[in-house]
Amino acid sequence: VKARSNFNETAFFYPHLLTDPDGSVVISFTIPEALTKWKMLGLAHTKDLKYGVISNELVTQKDLMVVPNAPRFLRENDKIVFTSKITNLTENEMKGAIELMLFDAATMNPVDDKFKNTKKQQTFTATKGQSGLVEWELEVPEGIDAITYKVVAKSGNFSDGEEMTLPVLRNRMLVTETMPLPIRALQTKEYKFEKLLKSKDSTTLRNHKLTLEFTSNPVWYAVQALPYIIEYPYECTEQMFSRYYANSIASYIVNSNPKIKKIFDLWQNLPNSNALLSNLEKNQELKSLMLQETPWVAEANNETERKKRIALLFDFNRMANEKGKIIKKLSEEQMPSGGWSWFKGMYESRYITTHLITGFAHLHAIKVLDVRKDTIVWNMIQKAIPYLDREIKKDYDDLLKYNIDLDKNNLGYYQIQYLYARSYFLDIDVNSSVKTAFDYYKKQSQKYWLDFNNYAKGMIALALFRYDEVKTAKDITASLKEHSLNSEEMGMYWKESYGYYWYQLPIETHALMIEVFSEITKDEKVIDDLKTWLIKSKQTQDWKTTKATADACFALLLQGDDWLKEDKLAEITMGGEKVDPYKHDVPTEAGTGYFKVSWNGTEIKPEMGNITVKNNNKVVAWGGVYWQYFEQLDKITAAETPLKLNKKLFVERDSSTGPIITPIEKESVKIGDKIKVRIELRVDRDMEYVHMKDMRSSSFEPLNVISQYKWQDGLGYYETTKDASTNFFFDYLRKGTYVFEYSLRVTHEGDFSNGITTIQSMYAPEFA
């Protein structure tokens, strides 16, 4: 019996077709051997683009058809009942024989004995127009990568067969267990890698690799972000100014610390240096998925490209020229009223104008630019401030015009932004016609500051402090401190629902908080704690905007202690032995002090799970330990890291009151049952570029096979179904708890291993 083996999804024919004398065309093609319904589509057109379309449906079938119900894959040590349907389309009853043959796909040697296929040949009966069912009980052995099955049936003159290859997945898999090693300044800390310490209890576990990586001074990652802000393509007023602002800060930082240029040169010129690679490209061997298999290839290339533009930072002539061009353009685009529009040709924008004035003031405050000595800049400021004064007067006049109760809270973010910007220019007097409005909104900010978010509170505190309203300013900082959260690892931060408006952005808000505490309380511990959160945010995220990057770099590099000068390596011991990167012949990265040391197979001892780290610098440091081993799926246990997973399976059954779900361990499951997978994820910090993979048993068939972007509980993610797993990709995963559900159908009887669920940050793979 010849078995069908061509299961291509498309039937193809050459489109060079000729008509006969009647104008008819015969289309001839070989159909693939799947027994199914096909849709034929044809399009014909003439040289002058007249066209015709034909559509038809075809069915490929035989009088006797064998339809095996094969799973998508097999897994070692599973037991499966392999079934095949025999369909009879003749007018008579059919009796015959059917046989299942199994071959090693690599050598085509028979492997029926290994699969315990003892009843290879069986008889069947199929009545007229009906189907019969045949079963074979199989046990999947270890050591075969793929099998080819061949099912053939014969009854009298009728016969059919099907031949196809199935992958056999390993029942043991390479597991990567991780443990982050966060440590604060000048601290000594002990860690216990419990899984590694208890690894001797398993008889089936086989060690593969143990990797330690550590960064002694992560603040250099902020420096690596600087080139991104040099070039930004958009020509709106805001982005032009952002480019100017960022260029000014970058050149000032680079000029103020000659060590930066020296370190940059080392990063660029060292062979095999990974310093300028995106975090998504680093450590491929420690990640759950190759970068090429993720949706983030473009982001990785983009970040790498940004870092590699470091040479542009040192082209000072180019920088000065670029800044000169932007200032000239901003001056030309300032309107007669003194305001700027978002794009040229639009009406003037109050937000954009205040944003520019504040930015210039910032640069003046940190001594990057003397605005009063730069004639063009000072002229622009002197025209813009009266425009903003007139706008605030207009706000106040509107309150009077519409009889608004002046005792109520009439303060908004524009008025707060105005007071903050205006407080930088105490030497420009408030016009007497504006004074009433100005004083009114200043009093409003003193009275109603509690009603606003942290960004607004920070602006109000700085404005009032500069206008000698010191008591309220200090009340605000005391309140901010009181409502802050403080953790040993993350430093000082706030629990706040951030959004997409300019006053709701997390990095910018945090950078402003550093300015608030630096200027008003001068509390060095608080400033260091705030800087700690900011640099920790760089561990699991990529600062995406020019403004966030510029503000964060300004806060980290120009406020509080100079963290860049810290250059001592952390002292690390594992299992009582000191880890010396030089002994392992491992280079230490300039600036960051980053190194990576690995041990293989038999070098790995359980006691290496006792780890001590001593941080000799005045700056937060971090690292991670990755332990990779082979273990049977059913013996892999849950890990405890900042990402926590809980997975449950339920059987879903219909009832008179609607669907009811019952935990799978309390129900016997049968073919056709609907299974609901529920995965609960907890994450204790914001992360970017996170991949979750949920494996499944070969007896389950997913109901959703279309890859798609989904949105639930304020979280957007991409879900894609593979043959042996369902994958979830999160561009941005906020701190919180999330529940994911999807449905499967039971397709086979047997005893199956379901596999495990893993999640990992691709940006910081120590979080897994």
XYZ file of N, CA and C in Angstrom, residues 368-541:
522
model
N 25.536 74.739 33.373
C 25.842 74.267 32.022
C 25.781 75.443 31.049
N 24.880 76.407 31.336
C 24.665 77.543 30.439
C 24.371 78.778 31.293
N 25.057 79.883 31.002
C 24.731 81.139 31.690
C 23.734 81.896 30.820
N 22.433 81.759 31.153
C 21.394 82.304 30.270
C 21.464 83.827 30.171
N 21.947 84.460 31.228
C 21.968 85.926 31.216
C 23.120 86.477 30.374
N 24.118 85.642 30.109
C 25.239 86.107 29.278
C 25.084 85.686 27.823
N 24.190 84.725 27.553
C 23.941 84.308 26.166
C 22.843 85.216 25.602
N 23.234 86.155 24.748
C 22.321 87.213 24.283
C 21.055 86.660 23.650
N 21.213 85.655 22.742
C 20.033 85.122 22.031
C 19.074 84.466 23.024
N 19.624 83.633 23.927
C 18.789 82.916 24.903
C 18.084 83.912 25.832
N 18.833 84.916 26.319
C 18.254 85.875 27.266
C 17.144 86.688 26.602
N 17.337 87.043 25.338
C 16.288 87.765 24.602
C 15.016 86.924 24.499
N 15.210 85.618 24.207
C 14.046 84.712 24.101
C 13.312 84.636 25.437
N 14.077 84.487 26.540
C 13.463 84.364 27.872
C 12.700 85.647 28.223
N 13.302 86.804 27.920
C 12.662 88.084 28.263
C 11.374 88.324 27.466
N 11.259 87.682 26.303
C 10.012 87.781 25.530
C 8.986 86.741 26.015
N 9.480 85.556 26.428
C 8.583 84.438 26.781
C 7.911 84.644 28.130
N 8.642 85.206 29.112
C 8.073 85.322 30.459
C 6.872 86.272 30.493
N 6.920 87.440 29.834
C 5.701 88.275 29.795
C 4.521 87.545 29.145
N 4.798 86.694 28.130
C 3.713 85.897 27.517
C 3.081 84.979 28.571
N 3.920 84.291 29.380
C 3.405 83.382 30.413
C 2.667 84.170 31.501
N 3.196 85.381 31.828
C 2.511 86.243 32.812
C 1.104 86.602 32.317
N 1.012 86.953 31.025
C -0.303 87.327 30.470
C -1.278 86.134 30.515
N -0.731 84.913 30.277
C -1.579 83.703 30.302
C -2.124 83.449 31.707
N -1.289 83.675 32.731
C -1.749 83.425 34.112
C -2.802 84.471 34.497
N -2.609 85.707 34.000
C -3.606 86.767 34.257
C -4.936 86.406 33.585
N -4.835 85.840 32.369
C -6.031 85.440 31.629
C -6.800 84.367 32.421
N -6.050 83.405 33.032
C -6.683 82.359 33.859
C -7.480 82.995 35.000
N -6.833 83.971 35.663
C -7.470 84.619 36.820
C -8.686 85.440 36.369
N -8.538 86.166 35.261
C -9.652 86.973 34.740
C -10.851 86.097 34.381
N -10.581 84.899 33.862
C -11.667 83.969 33.514
C -12.437 83.529 34.759
N -11.723 83.355 35.876
C -12.397 82.979 37.125
C -13.379 84.078 37.537
N -12.922 85.340 37.410
C -13.791 86.475 37.774
C -14.962 86.597 36.805
N -14.645 86.408 35.506
C -15.666 86.565 34.463
C -16.831 85.593 34.659
N -16.495 84.336 35.020
C -17.541 83.309 35.145
C -17.987 83.106 36.597
N -17.643 84.064 37.484
C -18.067 84.022 38.898
C -17.702 82.706 39.599
N -16.497 82.216 39.343
C -16.016 80.990 40.008
C -15.642 81.339 41.445
N -15.979 80.448 42.387
C -15.658 80.651 43.807
C -14.131 80.653 43.975
N -13.550 81.775 44.320
C -12.088 81.903 44.406
C -11.497 81.155 45.597
N -12.340 80.761 46.565
C -11.822 80.031 47.725
C -11.638 78.546 47.440
N -12.267 78.089 46.362
C -12.122 76.666 46.011
C -10.791 76.425 45.300
N -10.478 75.147 45.082
C -9.218 74.797 44.405
C -9.355 75.055 42.901
N -8.749 76.134 42.422
C -8.765 76.473 40.991
C -7.375 76.321 40.369
N -6.547 75.560 41.055
C -5.165 75.363 40.596
C -5.088 74.180 39.634
N -4.331 74.317 38.559
C -4.137 73.211 37.615
C -2.655 73.022 37.336
N -2.329 71.988 36.541
C -0.907 71.683 36.286
C -0.206 72.796 35.506
N -0.946 73.520 34.645
C -0.315 74.620 33.904
C 0.107 75.748 34.847
N -0.759 76.058 35.843
C -0.430 77.121 36.789
C 0.764 76.719 37.677
N 0.779 75.426 38.057
C 1.896 74.928 38.888
C 3.203 74.989 38.097
N 3.143 74.541 36.829
C 4.332 74.566 35.971
C 4.826 76.014 35.804
N 3.871 76.946 35.694
C 4.219 78.371 35.557
C 4.969 78.859 36.800
N 4.418 78.584 38.002
C 5.061 79.039 39.248
C 6.473 78.478 39.373
N 6.629 77.210 38.996
C 7.948 76.541 39.062
C 8.920 77.223 38.095
N 8.495 77.436 36.843
C 9.368 78.064 35.843
C 9.705 79.501 36.266
N 8.680 80.212 36.767
C 8.851 81.634 37.124
C 9.818 81.795 38.288
N 9.873 80.780 39.174
C 10.717 80.892 40.372
C 12.208 80.891 40.045
N 12.563 80.484 38.834
C 13.971 80.516 38.420
C 14.410 81.942 38.048
N 13.445 82.828 37.802
C 13.775 84.163 37.285
C 13.231 85.252 38.218
N 13.757 85.248 39.454
C 13.308 86.226 40.445
C 13.717 87.644 40.049
N 14.757 87.758 39.166
C 15.239 89.093 38.781
C 14.359 89.745 37.710
N 13.398 88.987 37.139
C 12.446 89.592 36.198
C 11.160 89.853 36.985
N 10.886 91.119 37.224
C 9.760 91.490 38.096
C 8.415 91.086 37.487
N 7.499 90.726 38.391
C 6.124 90.452 37.969
C 5.426 91.792 37.774
N 4.875 92.026 36.598
C 4.198 93.284 36.259
C 3.040 93.531 37.235
N 2.809 94.797 37.579
C 1.761 95.134 38.554
C 0.379 94.645 38.113
N 0.142 94.601 36.786
C -1.169 94.132 36.302
C -1.335 92.619 36.482
N -0.210 91.919 36.657
C -0.242 90.445 36.791
C -0.159 90.035 38.254
N 0.286 90.992 39.126
C 0.630 90.655 40.522
C -0.532 89.991 41.260
N -1.757 90.485 41.071
C -2.914 89.913 41.786
C -3.097 88.443 41.410
N -3.031 88.159 40.094
C -3.187 86.770 39.621
C -2.055 85.902 40.148
N -0.833 86.420 40.083
C 0.343 85.671 40.551
C 0.199 85.315 42.029
N -0.128 86.318 42.840
C -0.273 86.075 44.292
C -1.399 85.100 44.583
N -2.497 85.198 43.805
C -3.636 84.295 44.020
C -3.207 82.839 43.809
N -2.524 82.557 42.694
C -2.140 81.160 42.411
C -1.034 80.667 43.350
N -0.200 81.604 43.817
C 0.825 81.205 44.796
C 0.145 80.765 46.093
N -0.868 81.554 46.528
C -1.622 81.182 47.749
C -2.371 79.860 47.540
N -2.940 79.696 46.332
C -3.638 78.432 46.022
C -2.691 77.234 46.165
N -1.463 77.398 45.685
C -0.507 76.272 45.765
C -0.143 75.977 47.218
N -0.094 77.034 48.079
C 0.168 76.814 49.503
C -0.982 76.067 50.172
N -2.192 76.367 49.702
C -3.387 75.826 50.351
C -3.758 74.428 49.853
N -3.561 74.170 48.543
C -4.120 72.945 47.953
C -3.070 71.956 47.422
N -1.816 72.084 47.859
C -0.769 71.199 47.310
C -1.049 69.716 47.560
N -1.806 69.410 48.597
C -2.086 67.994 48.917
C -2.932 67.303 47.852
N -3.632 68.093 47.019
C -4.551 67.502 46.035
C -3.841 67.004 44.769
N -2.527 67.182 44.699
C -1.832 66.893 43.437
C -0.850 65.728 43.573
N -0.384 65.252 42.400
C 0.564 64.121 42.412
C 1.969 64.607 42.767
N 2.900 63.665 42.857
C 4.244 63.992 43.343
C 4.982 64.981 42.453
N 4.777 64.874 41.129
C 5.482 65.773 40.218
C 5.073 67.218 40.515
N 3.755 67.424 40.674
C 3.245 68.765 40.973
C 3.702 69.227 42.361
N 3.667 68.310 43.329
C 4.117 68.672 44.687
C 5.573 69.125 44.670
N 6.386 68.413 43.888
C 7.808 68.774 43.787
C 7.986 70.158 43.189
N 7.229 70.466 42.132
C 7.325 71.793 41.506
C 6.851 72.888 42.463
N 5.743 72.610 43.192
C 5.216 73.593 44.151
C 6.251 73.851 45.254
N 6.845 72.764 45.782
C 7.826 72.900 46.873
C 9.003 73.771 46.441
N 9.537 73.515 45.249
C 10.687 74.294 44.775
C 10.306 75.755 44.533
N 9.117 75.983 43.937
C 8.677 77.354 43.668
C 8.516 78.127 44.982
N 7.805 77.547 45.957
C 7.556 78.242 47.228
C 8.857 78.475 47.997
N 9.760 77.496 47.948
C 11.054 77.630 48.640
C 11.820 78.835 48.088
N 11.760 79.014 46.762
C 12.485 80.129 46.128
C 11.787 81.471 46.400
N 10.472 81.433 46.671
C 9.738 82.660 47.012
C 9.669 82.874 48.529
N 10.600 82.198 49.248
C 10.741 82.356 50.706
C 9.551 81.851 51.508
N 8.735 81.008 50.909
C 7.664 80.346 51.682
C 8.227 79.011 52.181
N 9.259 79.124 53.044
C 10.072 77.950 53.408
C 9.261 76.925 54.196
N 8.367 77.388 55.074
C 7.621 76.441 55.918
C 6.793 75.468 55.067
N 6.008 76.011 54.106
C 5.182 75.125 53.263
C 6.064 74.194 52.443
N 7.183 74.743 51.914
C 8.100 73.911 51.113
C 8.598 72.731 51.937
N 8.934 72.993 53.216
C 9.454 71.910 54.072
C 8.330 70.953 54.493
N 7.107 71.492 54.622
C 5.957 70.607 54.903
C 5.765 69.615 53.746
N 5.918 70.115 52.522
C 5.735 69.244 51.345
C 6.809 68.160 51.311
N 8.070 68.543 51.557
C 9.141 67.523 51.526
C 8.947 66.511 52.650
N 8.471 66.992 53.825
C 8.214 66.060 54.945
C 7.114 65.076 54.551
N 6.060 65.596 53.885
C 4.960 64.731 53.444
C 5.443 63.726 52.391
N 6.234 64.214 51.442
C 6.766 63.315 50.402
C 7.576 62.188 51.034
N 8.404 62.553 52.004
C 9.240 61.553 52.667
C 8.383 60.556 53.445
N 7.346 61.087 54.097
C 6.456 60.245 54.910
C 5.704 59.226 54.045
N 5.316 59.635 52.826
C 4.549 58.745 51.957
C 5.427 57.885 51.044
N 6.721 58.012 51.183
C 7.619 57.220 50.316
C 7.743 55.797 50.847
N 8.162 54.916 49.972
C 8.494 53.545 50.357
C 10.003 53.430 50.337
N 10.537 52.591 51.208
C 11.994 52.451 51.251
C 12.334 50.989 51.423
N 13.060 50.437 50.468
C 13.486 49.040 50.629
C 14.995 49.001 50.539
N 15.561 47.996 51.191
C 17.017 47.890 51.228
C 17.584 47.792 49.818
N 16.879 47.022 48.949
C 17.404 46.835 47.599
C 17.111 48.023 46.690
N 15.845 48.508 46.703
C 15.405 49.484 45.700
C 15.647 50.935 46.097
N 15.950 51.216 47.381
C 16.108 52.602 47.802
C 14.769 53.254 48.075
N 14.663 54.557 47.828
C 13.460 55.322 48.167
C 12.656 55.601 46.896
N 11.345 55.337 46.973
C 10.487 55.554 45.805
C 9.048 55.721 46.295
N 8.135 55.959 45.335
C 6.724 56.174 45.684
C 5.846 55.212 44.913
N 4.762 54.796 45.565
C 3.765 53.972 44.882
C 2.783 54.937 44.238
N 2.812 55.014 42.918
C 1.977 56.002 42.245
C 1.503 55.430 40.919
N 0.295 55.809 40.507
C -0.192 55.335 39.210
C 0.267 56.331 38.146
N 1.301 55.939 37.438
C 1.856 56.828 36.412
C 1.045 56.723 35.123
N 1.140 57.754 34.292
C 0.418 57.757 33.025
C 1.290 58.335 31.924
N 0.645 58.911 30.902
C 1.389 59.372 29.728
C 1.449 60.897 29.607
N 0.790 61.625 30.528
C 0.907 63.078 30.498
C 2.292 63.490 31.001
N 2.698 64.715 30.660
C 4.046 65.175 31.027
C 4.280 65.178 32.538
N 3.202 65.314 33.318
C 3.362 65.361 34.779
C 3.135 63.984 35.428
N 3.076 62.921 34.602
C 2.827 61.573 35.150
C 3.949 60.591 34.812
N 5.091 61.079 34.345
C 6.140 60.180 33.856
C 7.081 59.784 34.998
N 7.330 58.470 35.194
C 8.031 58.017 36.402
C 9.487 58.481 36.523
N 10.264 58.382 35.445
C 11.689 58.732 35.533
C 11.843 60.236 35.769
N 11.064 61.036 35.004
C 11.132 62.492 35.162
C 10.695 62.920 36.571
N 9.627 62.267 37.086
C 9.151 62.587 38.444
C 10.249 62.313 39.464
N 10.897 61.159 39.318
C 11.923 60.772 40.291
C 13.128 61.715 40.223
N 13.494 62.110 39.001
C 14.616 63.047 38.840
C 14.278 64.386 39.512
N 13.008 64.820 39.378
C 12.589 66.072 40.026
C 12.667 65.944 41.553
N 12.301 64.756 42.080
C 12.366 64.538 43.532
C 13.810 64.707 44.050
N 14.771 64.261 43.242
C 16.182 64.416 43.637
C 16.527 65.907 43.703
N 16.009 66.691 42.728
C 16.227 68.150 42.748
C 15.578 68.767 43.995
N 14.359 68.318 44.330
C 13.630 68.852 45.491
C 14.439 68.647 46.772
N 14.866 67.394 47.019
C 15.558 67.103 48.283
C 16.977 67.677 48.300
N 17.590 67.816 47.114
C 18.934 68.423 47.059
C 18.865 69.900 47.429
N 17.818 70.596 46.951
C 17.738 72.052 47.148
C 17.128 72.426 48.490
N 16.103 71.669 48.925
C 15.347 72.111 50.113
C 15.892 71.519 51.407
N 16.095 70.195 51.463
C 16.513 69.580 52.745
C 18.005 69.267 52.788
N 18.614 69.117 51.599
C 20.056 68.773 51.496
C 20.379 67.509 52.299
N 19.423 66.562 52.343
C 19.591 65.311 53.095
C 20.317 64.292 52.207
N 21.611 64.084 52.469
C 22.437 63.236 51.588
C 21.946 61.787 51.549
N 21.459 61.273 52.691
C 20.985 59.879 52.701
C 19.775 59.710 51.799
N 18.830 60.655 51.899
C 17.628 60.605 51.056
C 18.031 60.695 49.580
N 18.960 61.608 49.268
C 19.404 61.782 47.874
C 20.019 60.483 47.354
N 20.856 59.833 48.175
C 21.466 58.560 47.756
C 20.418 57.471 47.573
N 19.407 57.448 48.477
C 18.334 56.453 48.349
C 17.523 56.676 47.072
N 17.260 57.962 46.731
C 16.525 58.281 45.504
C 17.335 57.902 44.266
N 18.632 58.173 44.304
C 19.505 57.822 43.168
C 19.573 56.298 42.999
N 19.496 55.583 44.141
C 19.518 54.114 44.083
C 18.334 53.595 43.284
N 17.127 54.126 43.565
C 15.943 53.665 42.803
C 16.122 53.959 41.318
N 16.657 55.138 41.015
C 16.790 55.552 39.620
C 17.735 54.628 38.862
N 18.854 54.272 39.469
C 19.800 53.392 38.754
C 19.278 51.954 38.736
N 18.513 51.558 39.778
C 17.910 50.212 39.755
C 16.871 50.105 38.643
N 16.197 51.232 38.320
C 15.217 51.191 37.228
C 15.904 50.908 35.896
N 17.199 51.262 35.782
C 17.952 51.016 34.539
C 18.306 49.537 34.421
N 18.295 48.807 35.557
C 18.643 47.384 35.521
C 17.634 46.581 34.720
N 16.341 46.915 34.867
C 15.297 46.104 34.220
C 14.557 46.847 33.116
N 14.988 48.087 32.813
C 14.296 48.867 31.786
C 15.302 49.620 30.925
